[in-house]
Coordinates of N, CA and C in Angstrom, one line a residue:
M1 N -102.9 119.8 82.6 CA -103.5 120.6 83.0 C -102.0 121.8 82.3
G2 N -101.9 123.1 82.0 CA -100.9 123.6 81.1 C -100.3 124.3 83.1
R3 N -99.4 124.3 82.8 CA -98.4 125.1 83.9 C -98.6 126.8 84.2
L4 N -99.6 127.2 83.0 CA -100.1 129.0 82.8 C -101.6 128.7 82.7
E5 N -102.2 127.3 82.9 CA -104.1 127.2 83.3 C -104.7 128.4 84.2
G6 N -105.8 128.8 82.5 CA -105.8 130.4 84.1 C -106.0 131.5 83.6
K7 N -104.5 131.7 83.4 CA -103.4 132.9 83.7 C -103.9 134.5 83.0
N8 N -103.9 134.8 82.7 CA -103.8 136.1 81.8 C -102.8 136.8 81.7
V9 N -102.0 137.0 80.2 CA -100.6 137.1 79.6 C -100.6 137.8 78.6
V10 N -100.0 138.8 78.4 CA -99.7 140.2 77.1 C -98.4 140.2 76.5
I11 N -99.0 139.6 75.8 CA -96.9 139.4 74.7 C -96.7 140.6 73.9
S12 N -96.2 141.3 73.8 CA -95.8 142.0 72.9 C -95.1 142.0 72.1
G13 N -94.7 142.1 70.7 CA -93.5 141.4 69.6 C -94.3 141.1 69.4
A14 N -95.5 140.3 69.5 CA -96.2 138.9 68.9 C -96.2 138.0 67.7
T15 N -95.9 139.4 66.2 CA -96.0 138.5 65.5 C -94.8 138.3 64.2
G16 N -93.4 139.1 65.6 CA -91.7 138.7 65.0 C -92.4 137.2 65.0
G17 N -90.4 136.4 64.6 CA -89.8 135.3 64.9 C -90.8 134.3 66.2
Q18 N -89.6 135.4 67.7 CA -89.6 134.5 68.4 C -90.9 134.8 69.4
G19 N -92.3 135.5 69.6 CA -93.0 136.3 69.6 C -94.0 136.1 69.0
Q20 N -94.0 134.6 67.7 CA -95.3 133.4 67.0 C -95.3 132.2 68.3
V21 N -94.1 132.3 68.4 CA -94.0 131.1 68.9 C -94.2 131.1 70.6
A22 N -93.9 133.0 71.1 CA -94.0 132.8 72.5 C -96.0 132.6 72.6
C23 N -96.4 132.9 71.4 CA -98.3 133.2 71.9 C -98.6 131.5 71.6
R24 N -97.8 130.6 70.5 CA -98.0 129.2 70.8 C -97.8 128.6 72.1
M25 N -96.7 129.1 72.2 CA -96.5 127.7 73.4 C -96.6 128.1 74.8
F26 N -96.7 129.9 75.2 CA -98.3 130.3 76.2 C -99.9 129.6 76.0
G27 N -100.0 130.3 74.5 CA -101.6 129.5 74.7 C -101.5 127.3 75.2
D28 N -100.7 127.0 74.9 CA -100.2 125.7 74.8 C -100.3 125.0 76.1
E29 N -99.8 126.4 76.7 CA -99.8 125.9 78.8 C -101.1 126.2 78.9
G30 N -102.7 126.9 78.3 CA -102.8 126.8 79.2 C -103.4 128.9 79.0
A31 N -102.8 129.2 78.8 CA -102.9 130.3 78.9 C -103.9 131.5 77.9
N32 N -104.4 132.2 78.5 CA -106.0 133.5 77.8 C -104.3 134.1 77.6
V33 N -104.1 134.4 75.4 CA -103.5 135.5 75.6 C -103.5 136.7 74.7
L34 N -103.7 138.0 75.0 CA -103.9 139.4 73.9 C -102.4 139.7 73.8
G35 N -102.1 139.0 72.6 CA -100.5 139.2 71.7 C -100.3 140.4 70.9
T36 N -100.0 141.0 70.8 CA -99.9 143.1 70.3 C -98.0 142.9 69.9
D37 N -98.5 143.6 68.7 CA -97.2 143.7 67.2 C -98.2 145.2 66.6
V38 N -96.8 145.5 65.9 CA -97.4 147.1 64.7 C -98.3 146.7 63.6
D39 N -98.3 145.1 63.4 CA -98.8 144.5 61.8 C -99.2 144.2 62.0
E40 N -100.7 144.7 61.2 CA -102.1 144.1 62.1 C -102.4 142.8 61.1
H41 N -101.7 142.6 59.9 CA -101.8 141.2 59.1 C -101.1 140.4 59.8
A42 N -100.0 140.6 60.4 CA -100.1 139.6 60.6 C -99.8 138.6 62.0
G43 N -100.7 139.7 62.6 CA -101.8 139.7 64.2 C -103.2 139.0 63.6
A44 N -103.2 138.9 62.5 CA -105.5 138.3 62.4 C -104.3 137.5 61.5
A45 N -103.1 137.3 60.9 CA -102.9 135.6 60.0 C -102.9 134.6 62.1
L46 N -102.2 135.3 62.7 CA -102.1 134.6 64.5 C -103.1 134.2 65.0
S47 N -103.8 135.4 64.5 CA -105.4 135.3 65.5 C -106.1 134.2 65.2
K48 N -106.1 133.9 63.6 CA -106.4 132.3 63.2 C -106.3 131.0 63.5
E49 N -104.7 131.3 63.3 CA -103.9 129.7 63.6 C -104.7 129.6 64.4
L50 N -104.0 130.5 66.1 CA -104.3 130.4 66.9 C -105.9 129.5 67.3
G51 N -106.9 129.9 67.0 CA -108.6 129.7 66.9 C -107.8 128.8 65.9
E52 N -107.9 128.5 65.6 CA -108.3 127.0 64.7 C -107.6 126.6 65.7
K53 N -106.7 126.0 66.8 CA -105.9 125.7 67.7 C -107.2 125.3 69.1
G54 N -108.1 126.0 68.9 CA -108.5 125.6 70.2 C -107.2 127.0 71.3
H55 N -106.4 127.6 71.3 CA -106.2 128.5 71.7 C -107.5 129.8 71.9
Q56 N -107.0 131.0 73.8 CA -107.5 132.1 73.4 C -106.6 132.9 73.5
F57 N -107.0 133.7 71.8 CA -105.9 134.4 71.7 C -106.7 135.2 71.3
T58 N -106.4 137.2 71.5 CA -106.3 137.6 71.3 C -105.8 139.2 70.9
F59 N -105.9 139.3 69.6 CA -104.4 140.3 69.0 C -104.9 141.9 68.9
I60 N -104.4 142.7 69.8 CA -104.6 144.1 69.1 C -103.0 144.3 68.3
A61 N -103.2 145.5 67.4 CA -102.0 146.9 66.9 C -101.8 147.4 67.4
A62 N -100.4 148.0 68.3 CA -100.9 148.9 68.8 C -99.0 148.7 68.6
D63 N -98.5 150.4 68.3 CA -97.1 151.0 68.3 C -97.0 151.8 70.1
L64 N -96.0 151.0 70.3 CA -96.1 151.0 71.9 C -94.2 152.3 72.6
S65 N -94.3 153.5 71.3 CA -92.8 153.9 71.2 C -93.7 154.7 71.4
N66 N -95.2 154.9 72.7 CA -95.5 156.1 72.6 C -97.0 155.8 74.0
N67 N -97.0 156.9 73.9 CA -98.8 156.7 74.7 C -99.6 156.4 74.5
I68 N -99.9 156.9 73.1 CA -101.2 156.7 72.8 C -101.2 155.2 72.1
G69 N -100.2 154.7 71.7 CA -100.9 153.5 71.4 C -100.8 152.5 72.3
V70 N -100.0 152.6 73.5 CA -99.8 152.3 74.5 C -101.7 151.8 75.1
D71 N -101.3 153.5 75.1 CA -102.9 153.4 75.8 C -104.2 152.7 74.7
T72 N -104.2 152.7 74.0 CA -104.6 151.3 72.8 C -104.1 150.1 73.9
L73 N -103.8 149.7 73.9 CA -102.6 149.0 74.4 C -103.5 147.8 75.9
G74 N -103.5 148.5 76.3 CA -104.2 149.2 77.7 C -106.0 149.2 77.5
A75 N -106.3 149.8 77.2 CA -107.9 149.7 77.0 C -108.5 148.4 75.9
A76 N -107.1 147.2 75.5 CA -108.1 146.1 74.7 C -107.8 145.2 76.1
V77 N -106.7 145.4 76.9 CA -106.5 144.2 78.4 C -107.9 145.0 79.1
E78 N -108.0 145.6 79.2 CA -109.4 146.2 79.9 C -110.4 145.4 79.1
E79 N -110.5 145.5 78.2 CA -111.7 145.1 77.9 C -112.2 143.0 77.6
R80 N -110.0 143.3 78.2 CA -110.1 141.4 76.9 C -110.5 140.6 79.1
F81 N -109.7 141.3 79.9 CA -109.0 140.9 81.2 C -109.4 141.7 82.8
D82 N -110.6 140.7 83.7 CA -110.8 141.9 84.2 C -109.6 142.1 85.3
R83 N -108.5 141.3 84.9 CA -106.9 141.4 85.6 C -105.7 140.6 84.7
V84 N -104.6 140.8 84.8 CA -103.5 140.6 84.8 C -102.6 140.0 85.1
D85 N -102.1 138.1 84.8 CA -101.1 138.1 85.7 C -100.1 137.7 85.5
A86 N -99.7 137.7 84.1 CA -98.3 138.8 83.2 C -98.3 138.9 82.0
V87 N -97.1 139.4 82.3 CA -96.6 140.7 80.9 C -95.1 140.0 79.9
Y88 N -95.0 140.1 79.5 CA -94.0 139.4 78.4 C -93.6 140.4 77.2
N89 N -92.9 141.4 77.6 CA -91.7 142.8 77.0 C -90.5 142.0 75.5
N90 N -91.7 141.6 74.9 CA -90.7 140.2 73.8 C -90.1 141.3 72.0
H91 N -91.0 142.7 72.5 CA -90.8 143.2 71.0 C -89.5 143.7 71.8
G92 N -89.0 145.1 70.3 CA -87.8 145.5 70.1 C -87.7 145.1 68.6
I93 N -86.2 146.4 68.5 CA -85.1 146.1 67.4 C -83.7 146.1 68.0
I94 N -82.9 146.7 66.5 CA -81.8 146.4 67.0 C -81.1 147.8 66.0
L95 N -80.1 148.2 65.8 CA -79.0 149.3 64.8 C -78.1 148.7 65.4
G96 N -77.6 148.3 64.6 CA -75.2 148.3 64.2 C -75.2 149.6 63.3
K97 N -74.8 150.0 64.0 CA -73.6 151.8 63.4 C -72.7 151.9 64.4
P98 N -72.1 152.6 63.8 CA -70.4 153.3 64.7 C -71.4 154.0 65.5
L99 N -70.6 154.5 67.0 CA -71.4 155.5 67.8 C -70.9 157.3 66.9
L100 N -69.8 157.5 66.7 CA -70.2 158.3 65.3 C -71.5 159.0 64.5
E101 N -71.6 158.1 63.9 CA -72.3 157.9 63.0 C -74.1 157.5 63.4
T102 N -74.4 157.7 64.7 CA -75.7 157.3 64.7 C -75.7 158.6 65.3
T103 N -77.2 158.5 64.7 CA -78.0 160.0 64.4 C -78.9 160.0 66.1
E104 N -79.4 160.8 65.5 CA -80.0 162.2 67.2 C -81.4 160.6 67.0
A105 N -82.2 161.2 65.9 CA -82.8 160.0 65.4 C -82.8 159.3 66.0
E106 N -82.4 158.0 65.3 CA -82.0 156.9 65.4 C -81.7 156.4 66.8
W107 N -81.1 157.2 67.7 CA -81.0 156.5 69.2 C -82.2 157.0 69.9
D108 N -83.1 157.7 70.2 CA -84.3 158.0 70.2 C -85.2 157.0 69.5
K109 N -85.3 156.8 68.1 CA -86.0 155.5 68.1 C -86.0 154.2 69.2
I110 N -84.2 154.1 69.0 CA -84.0 152.1 69.6 C -84.1 152.9 71.4
H111 N -84.4 153.4 71.4 CA -84.3 154.3 73.0 C -86.2 153.5 73.1
D112 N -86.3 154.8 72.7 CA -88.3 154.6 72.0 C -88.6 153.2 72.8
I113 N -87.9 152.2 71.1 CA -88.9 151.2 71.3 C -88.2 150.3 72.9
D114 N -86.6 149.9 72.9 CA -86.6 148.6 73.3 C -86.6 149.6 74.9
L115 N -86.0 150.8 75.3 CA -86.7 150.6 76.6 C -88.2 152.1 77.0
K116 N -88.4 152.0 76.6 CA -89.5 153.7 77.3 C -90.7 152.6 77.2
S117 N -90.3 152.1 76.0 CA -92.0 151.1 75.7 C -92.3 150.3 76.9
V118 N -91.3 149.6 77.7 CA -91.6 148.9 78.5 C -91.9 149.8 79.8
F119 N -91.8 150.9 79.9 CA -91.5 151.5 81.2 C -93.2 151.6 81.8
L120 N -94.0 152.7 79.9 CA -94.9 152.6 79.7 C -95.6 151.6 80.0
I121 N -95.3 151.0 79.4 CA -96.1 149.4 79.2 C -96.4 148.8 81.1
M122 N -95.5 149.3 81.5 CA -95.6 148.4 83.2 C -95.8 149.2 83.7
K123 N -95.9 150.1 83.8 CA -96.8 152.2 84.0 C -99.0 151.7 84.0
R124 N -98.8 151.5 83.0 CA -99.9 151.2 82.2 C -100.7 149.7 82.6
L125 N -100.0 148.9 82.7 CA -100.1 147.3 83.1 C -100.0 147.4 84.6
V126 N -99.3 148.1 84.8 CA -99.2 147.4 86.5 C -100.6 147.4 88.1
P127 N -100.7 148.6 87.2 CA -102.1 148.4 87.9 C -103.5 147.8 87.8
L128 N -103.1 146.4 86.7 CA -104.3 145.7 86.6 C -103.7 144.3 87.6
M129 N -102.3 143.9 88.2 CA -102.4 143.2 88.3 C -102.3 143.4 90.3
I130 N -101.9 144.6 90.6 CA -101.8 145.0 92.1 C -102.5 143.7 93.1
E131 N -103.6 143.9 92.6 CA -105.2 143.1 93.5 C -104.0 142.2 94.0
R132 N -103.7 140.9 92.7 CA -102.8 140.0 92.5 C -101.4 139.1 92.6
G133 N -101.0 140.2 92.4 CA -99.7 139.8 92.2 C -99.3 139.8 90.8
G134 N -98.4 139.2 90.3 CA -97.8 138.0 89.1 C -97.1 138.8 88.4
S135 N -96.3 138.4 86.7 CA -94.7 138.3 87.1 C -95.0 138.9 86.0
I136 N -93.3 140.0 85.6 CA -93.5 140.6 84.3 C -91.8 140.2 83.7
I137 N -91.9 139.6 82.9 CA -91.4 139.7 82.1 C -90.3 140.0 80.7
N138 N -89.1 140.9 80.9 CA -88.7 141.9 80.0 C -87.2 141.1 79.4
V139 N -87.7 141.3 77.8 CA -86.2 140.8 76.9 C -84.4 141.8 77.0
S140 N -84.3 141.8 77.5 CA -83.2 142.7 76.9 C -81.8 141.7 76.3
S141 N -81.1 141.2 76.1 CA -80.2 141.1 75.5 C -78.4 140.9 76.6
V142 N -77.8 139.8 75.1 CA -75.9 139.5 75.6 C -75.7 141.1 75.4
G143 N -76.6 141.8 74.7 CA -75.6 142.8 74.8 C -76.1 143.9 76.1
G144 N -76.9 143.9 76.5 CA -76.9 144.2 77.3 C -76.1 144.0 78.8
L145 N -75.6 143.7 78.3 CA -74.8 143.1 79.3 C -73.0 142.7 79.2
V146 N -72.8 143.0 77.7 CA -71.9 142.7 76.1 C -71.1 143.6 76.6
A147 N -70.1 144.2 75.9 CA -69.6 145.2 75.1 C -69.6 144.5 73.6
F148 N -70.4 145.6 72.8 CA -70.1 144.8 71.2 C -70.3 146.6 71.0
A149 N -68.9 146.2 69.6 CA -68.3 147.4 68.1 C -70.0 148.4 67.8
N150 N -69.9 149.1 68.0 CA -70.8 148.9 66.9 C -72.9 148.7 67.1
M151 N -72.5 148.5 68.6 CA -74.1 149.0 69.2 C -74.7 150.2 70.2
A152 N -73.7 150.5 70.3 CA -74.3 151.7 70.9 C -75.6 152.5 72.1
A153 N -76.2 152.1 70.3 CA -77.5 153.0 70.8 C -78.0 152.2 71.8
Y154 N -78.1 150.2 70.7 CA -78.8 149.6 71.1 C -78.7 149.0 72.6
G155 N -76.5 149.1 72.7 CA -76.6 148.4 73.8 C -76.8 148.8 74.9
A156 N -77.0 151.1 75.3 CA -77.3 152.1 76.4 C -78.7 151.5 76.2
A157 N -80.1 150.8 75.7 CA -81.0 151.0 75.3 C -80.7 149.0 76.0
K158 N -80.7 147.9 76.1 CA -80.6 147.2 76.7 C -80.9 146.5 77.8
G159 N -78.8 147.3 78.2 CA -78.6 147.6 79.5 C -79.2 148.6 80.4
G160 N -79.8 149.2 79.7 CA -80.4 149.8 80.4 C -82.4 149.2 81.0
L161 N -82.4 148.9 80.1 CA -83.1 147.2 79.8 C -83.2 146.2 81.7
A162 N -82.1 146.3 81.6 CA -81.6 145.1 82.4 C -81.2 145.8 84.0
M163 N -81.2 147.5 83.9 CA -81.3 147.4 85.4 C -82.8 147.9 85.4
F164 N -83.5 148.2 84.8 CA -84.9 149.3 85.2 C -85.7 148.1 85.3
S165 N -85.6 146.7 85.2 CA -86.6 145.2 85.5 C -85.3 144.7 87.5
K166 N -84.1 145.5 87.6 CA -83.9 145.5 88.1 C -84.8 146.3 89.3
V167 N -84.6 147.8 89.2 CA -84.9 148.4 90.0 C -86.9 148.7 90.0
A168 N -87.6 147.9 89.0 CA -88.9 147.8 88.8 C -89.0 146.7 90.1
A169 N -88.6 145.2 90.2 CA -88.5 144.4 90.9 C -88.7 144.6 92.3
V170 N -88.2 146.0 92.9 CA -88.0 146.3 93.9 C -89.0 147.4 94.6
D171 N -89.0 148.3 93.4 CA -90.6 148.6 93.4 C -91.7 148.2 94.1
L172 N -91.6 146.9 92.9 CA -93.1 146.2 92.9 C -93.3 145.3 93.5
A173 N -92.5 144.8 94.8 CA -91.4 143.9 95.2 C -92.6 143.8 96.8
P174 N -93.3 145.2 97.3 CA -94.5 145.3 97.8 C -96.0 144.4 97.5
H175 N -95.9 144.2 95.8 CA -97.4 144.8 95.6 C -97.4 142.5 94.5
N176 N -96.5 142.0 95.5 CA -96.0 140.6 94.9 C -95.7 140.5 93.2
I177 N -95.9 141.1 92.5 CA -95.0 141.8 90.7 C -93.6 141.6 91.0
R178 N -93.4 140.5 90.7 CA -91.5 140.1 90.0 C -91.4 140.2 89.0
V179 N -90.1 140.6 88.0 CA -90.2 141.5 87.5 C -89.0 140.6 87.3
N180 N -88.3 140.4 85.8 CA -87.2 138.8 86.2 C -87.3 139.7 84.5
A181 N -85.3 140.2 84.1 CA -85.1 140.2 82.3 C -84.1 139.3 81.8
I182 N -85.3 138.1 80.9 CA -84.1 137.4 80.0 C -83.0 138.4 78.7
C183 N -82.5 138.0 78.8 CA -80.0 138.3 78.1 C -80.1 137.2 77.0
P184 N -81.3 137.0 75.8 CA -80.1 136.3 75.2 C -79.7 136.5 74.4
G185 N -78.0 135.1 74.0 CA -77.7 135.4 72.5 C -78.3 136.1 71.6
V186 N -77.7 135.6 69.9 CA -78.1 135.7 69.3 C -79.1 134.4 69.0
I187 N -80.3 134.3 68.8 CA -81.4 134.1 68.6 C -81.5 133.8 67.0
D188 N -81.4 132.5 66.0 CA -82.0 132.0 65.2 C -83.8 132.5 64.6
T189 N -84.0 133.5 64.0 CA -84.7 134.3 64.1 C -84.7 135.6 62.8
P190 N -86.0 135.7 61.8 CA -85.6 136.7 61.0 C -85.1 137.5 61.6
M191 N -84.8 138.8 62.6 CA -83.8 139.4 63.1 C -82.9 139.5 62.6
P192 N -82.1 138.1 63.2 CA -80.8 138.7 63.1 C -80.0 138.1 61.4
R193 N -81.0 137.6 60.7 CA -81.3 137.2 59.6 C -80.6 138.6 58.5
N194 N -82.3 139.4 58.9 CA -82.3 140.9 58.2 C -81.3 141.7 58.2
F195 N -80.5 141.4 60.0 CA -79.9 142.1 60.4 C -78.5 142.3 59.4
V196 N -77.9 140.7 59.1 CA -76.8 141.2 58.2 C -76.8 140.6 56.9
S197 N -77.9 140.6 56.1 CA -79.0 140.4 55.1 C -78.1 140.9 54.1
G198 N -77.6 142.6 54.1 CA -77.3 143.5 53.2 C -76.1 143.6 53.2
L199 N -75.1 143.1 54.7 CA -73.1 143.0 54.6 C -73.0 142.3 53.7
A200 N -71.6 143.0 53.2 CA -70.5 142.0 52.1 C -70.3 140.8 52.9
E201 N -70.3 140.6 54.0 CA -69.5 139.6 54.6 C -70.3 138.6 55.4
R202 N -71.7 139.2 55.0 CA -72.4 138.6 56.1 C -72.9 136.6 56.7
D203 N -72.0 136.2 56.1 CA -71.7 134.4 56.0 C -70.4 134.9 57.1
Q204 N -68.9 135.7 57.0 CA -68.5 135.3 58.2 C -68.8 135.8 59.5
I205 N -70.0 137.8 59.5 CA -70.2 137.9 60.0 C -70.9 136.4 61.5
W206 N -72.1 136.2 60.1 CA -72.7 134.6 60.6 C -71.9 134.1 61.1
K207 N -71.3 133.3 60.9 CA -70.6 132.5 61.5 C -69.8 132.4 62.9
G208 N -69.9 133.8 62.9 CA -68.7 134.9 64.1 C -69.8 134.7 65.4
F209 N -71.3 134.8 64.7 CA -72.7 134.4 65.8 C -72.8 133.2 66.5
E210 N -72.2 132.1 65.7 CA -72.6 131.0 66.2 C -71.5 130.7 66.9
Q211 N -70.0 130.7 66.8 CA -68.7 130.9 67.7 C -68.2 131.6 68.2
G212 N -69.3 132.7 68.8 CA -69.6 133.3 69.8 C -70.2 133.1 71.3
H213 N -71.0 131.7 70.7 CA -71.3 131.1 72.0 C -70.5 129.9 72.2
L214 N -70.2 129.3 73.4 CA -69.6 128.7 74.1 C -70.1 127.2 73.7
T215 N -71.2 126.9 73.0 CA -71.4 126.1 72.8 C -72.1 125.5 71.2
G216 N -71.4 126.5 70.4 CA -71.4 126.7 68.9 C -72.4 126.9 67.9
R217 N -73.2 127.1 68.6 CA -74.7 127.7 67.6 C -75.6 128.9 68.6
L218 N -76.8 128.8 67.1 CA -77.8 129.8 68.0 C -78.6 129.0 68.4
G219 N -79.4 130.2 68.9 CA -80.7 129.4 69.7 C -81.8 129.7 69.2
R220 N -82.4 128.8 70.2 CA -83.7 128.7 68.8 C -84.8 129.6 69.9
S221 N -85.7 130.5 69.3 CA -86.9 130.5 70.0 C -87.3 129.6 71.5
E222 N -88.0 128.9 70.5 CA -88.5 128.0 72.1 C -87.2 127.8 73.5
E223 N -86.3 127.8 73.5 CA -85.7 127.6 74.6 C -86.1 129.2 75.6
V224 N -85.7 130.7 74.6 CA -85.6 131.3 75.6 C -87.4 131.1 76.2
V225 N -88.3 130.6 74.9 CA -89.9 131.0 75.3 C -89.8 130.1 76.5
A226 N -89.7 128.9 76.7 CA -89.6 127.9 77.5 C -89.0 128.6 79.4
L227 N -88.0 130.2 78.9 CA -87.2 130.7 80.0 C -88.3 131.0 80.5
A228 N -89.6 132.1 79.5 CA -89.9 132.6 80.4 C -91.6 132.2 80.3
I229 N -91.6 131.1 80.4 CA -92.9 130.2 80.7 C -92.4 130.3 82.2
Y230 N -91.0 129.8 82.4 CA -91.2 129.1 84.2 C -91.0 130.9 84.4
L231 N -90.6 132.1 84.1 CA -90.8 133.1 84.4 C -92.3 132.9 85.3
A232 N -93.1 133.4 84.3 CA -95.3 133.4 84.7 C -95.3 133.1 85.0
S233 N -94.7 130.9 84.9 CA -95.5 130.3 86.3 C -95.6 130.3 87.6
D234 N -96.1 129.5 88.7 CA -95.8 129.7 90.0 C -94.6 128.6 90.3
E235 N -94.1 128.2 89.4 CA -92.8 127.7 89.6 C -91.5 128.4 90.1
S236 N -91.7 129.8 89.7 CA -90.5 130.3 89.9 C -91.1 131.9 91.0
T237 N -91.6 131.4 91.9 CA -92.4 132.1 92.4 C -91.2 133.3 93.7
F238 N -89.6 132.3 93.2 CA -88.7 132.9 94.2 C -87.8 133.3 94.1
M239 N -88.2 134.0 92.7 CA -87.3 134.8 91.3 C -87.6 136.0 90.8
T240 N -87.1 137.4 90.9 CA -86.7 138.3 91.2 C -85.7 138.8 91.1
G241 N -86.3 140.0 90.0 CA -84.8 141.3 89.8 C -83.4 140.8 89.4
A242 N -83.9 139.5 88.8 CA -82.4 139.1 87.6 C -82.3 139.0 85.9
A243 N -81.2 138.9 85.8 CA -81.5 139.8 84.2 C -80.1 138.1 84.3
I244 N -81.3 137.2 83.2 CA -80.7 136.0 83.0 C -80.5 135.7 81.8
P245 N -78.6 135.7 82.2 CA -78.4 135.5 80.5 C -79.1 134.1 79.8
I246 N -79.8 133.7 78.6 CA -79.6 132.5 78.0 C -78.4 133.1 76.3
D247 N -77.3 132.5 76.8 CA -76.3 133.5 75.6 C -75.9 131.9 75.0
G248 N -75.5 130.8 75.4 CA -74.7 130.3 74.9 C -73.3 130.2 76.0
G249 N -73.6 130.5 77.0 CA -72.9 131.1 77.7 C -71.1 132.3 76.9
W250 N -72.4 133.2 76.3 CA -71.1 134.2 75.2 C -70.6 135.4 76.4
S251 N -71.7 135.5 77.2 CA -71.8 136.7 78.4 C -69.8 136.2 80.1
V252 N -69.5 134.3 78.9 CA -68.7 134.8 80.3 C -67.4 134.4 79.2
Q253 N -67.3 134.7 78.8 CA -66.0 135.1 78.3 C -65.7 136.2 77.7

């Protein structure tokens, strides 16, 4: 029997590198998963793959940066589940740009997707958790704990998400809903590879990513998702209000 057997879980960012791993691993632990992302084609392919494995998986395409998309997600969740046991807010984008060159539109886009969307999702889905309680896991970043050059918009959003998770843990504790943030270091997924792909110094930057961790390597999606599964499971019922670095020791240097 899996550690999440029978639990209803919503996973955002489901078609990204880490999101696909999450949908597979949560399903392997017995969860009923509803995944969401903007890429409908990739979502259909993931649904086919997981269905063939016997997983209970549903995909819904939605833009979570605004209330319209979040309402689309909420309606799909209500149709699929009678309750929600865990929400894994795994979506996000990155921007590397000097502060004085960052436009208002770029700032707003990062904050809409990386921070505001989590607030909107929680407002929409928490009512489906109140009766039985549950767990919310928000993916922040080591960039929300440590200051990196050229990452003002991203760092502000991810730092805000870490603090938002703490405040939400206080507000939702009376409903037996736990809220924690995960703060990964650089994880070897398409996002950071795409981020450096167009840079002239990409090999040097990638090496710097590796050396920035005390472990001397990048993280793996499976390592981050394993922590999320723990936080979604009944093994972590004494854990709430934490912003947990899983960053190879980057944040302690």
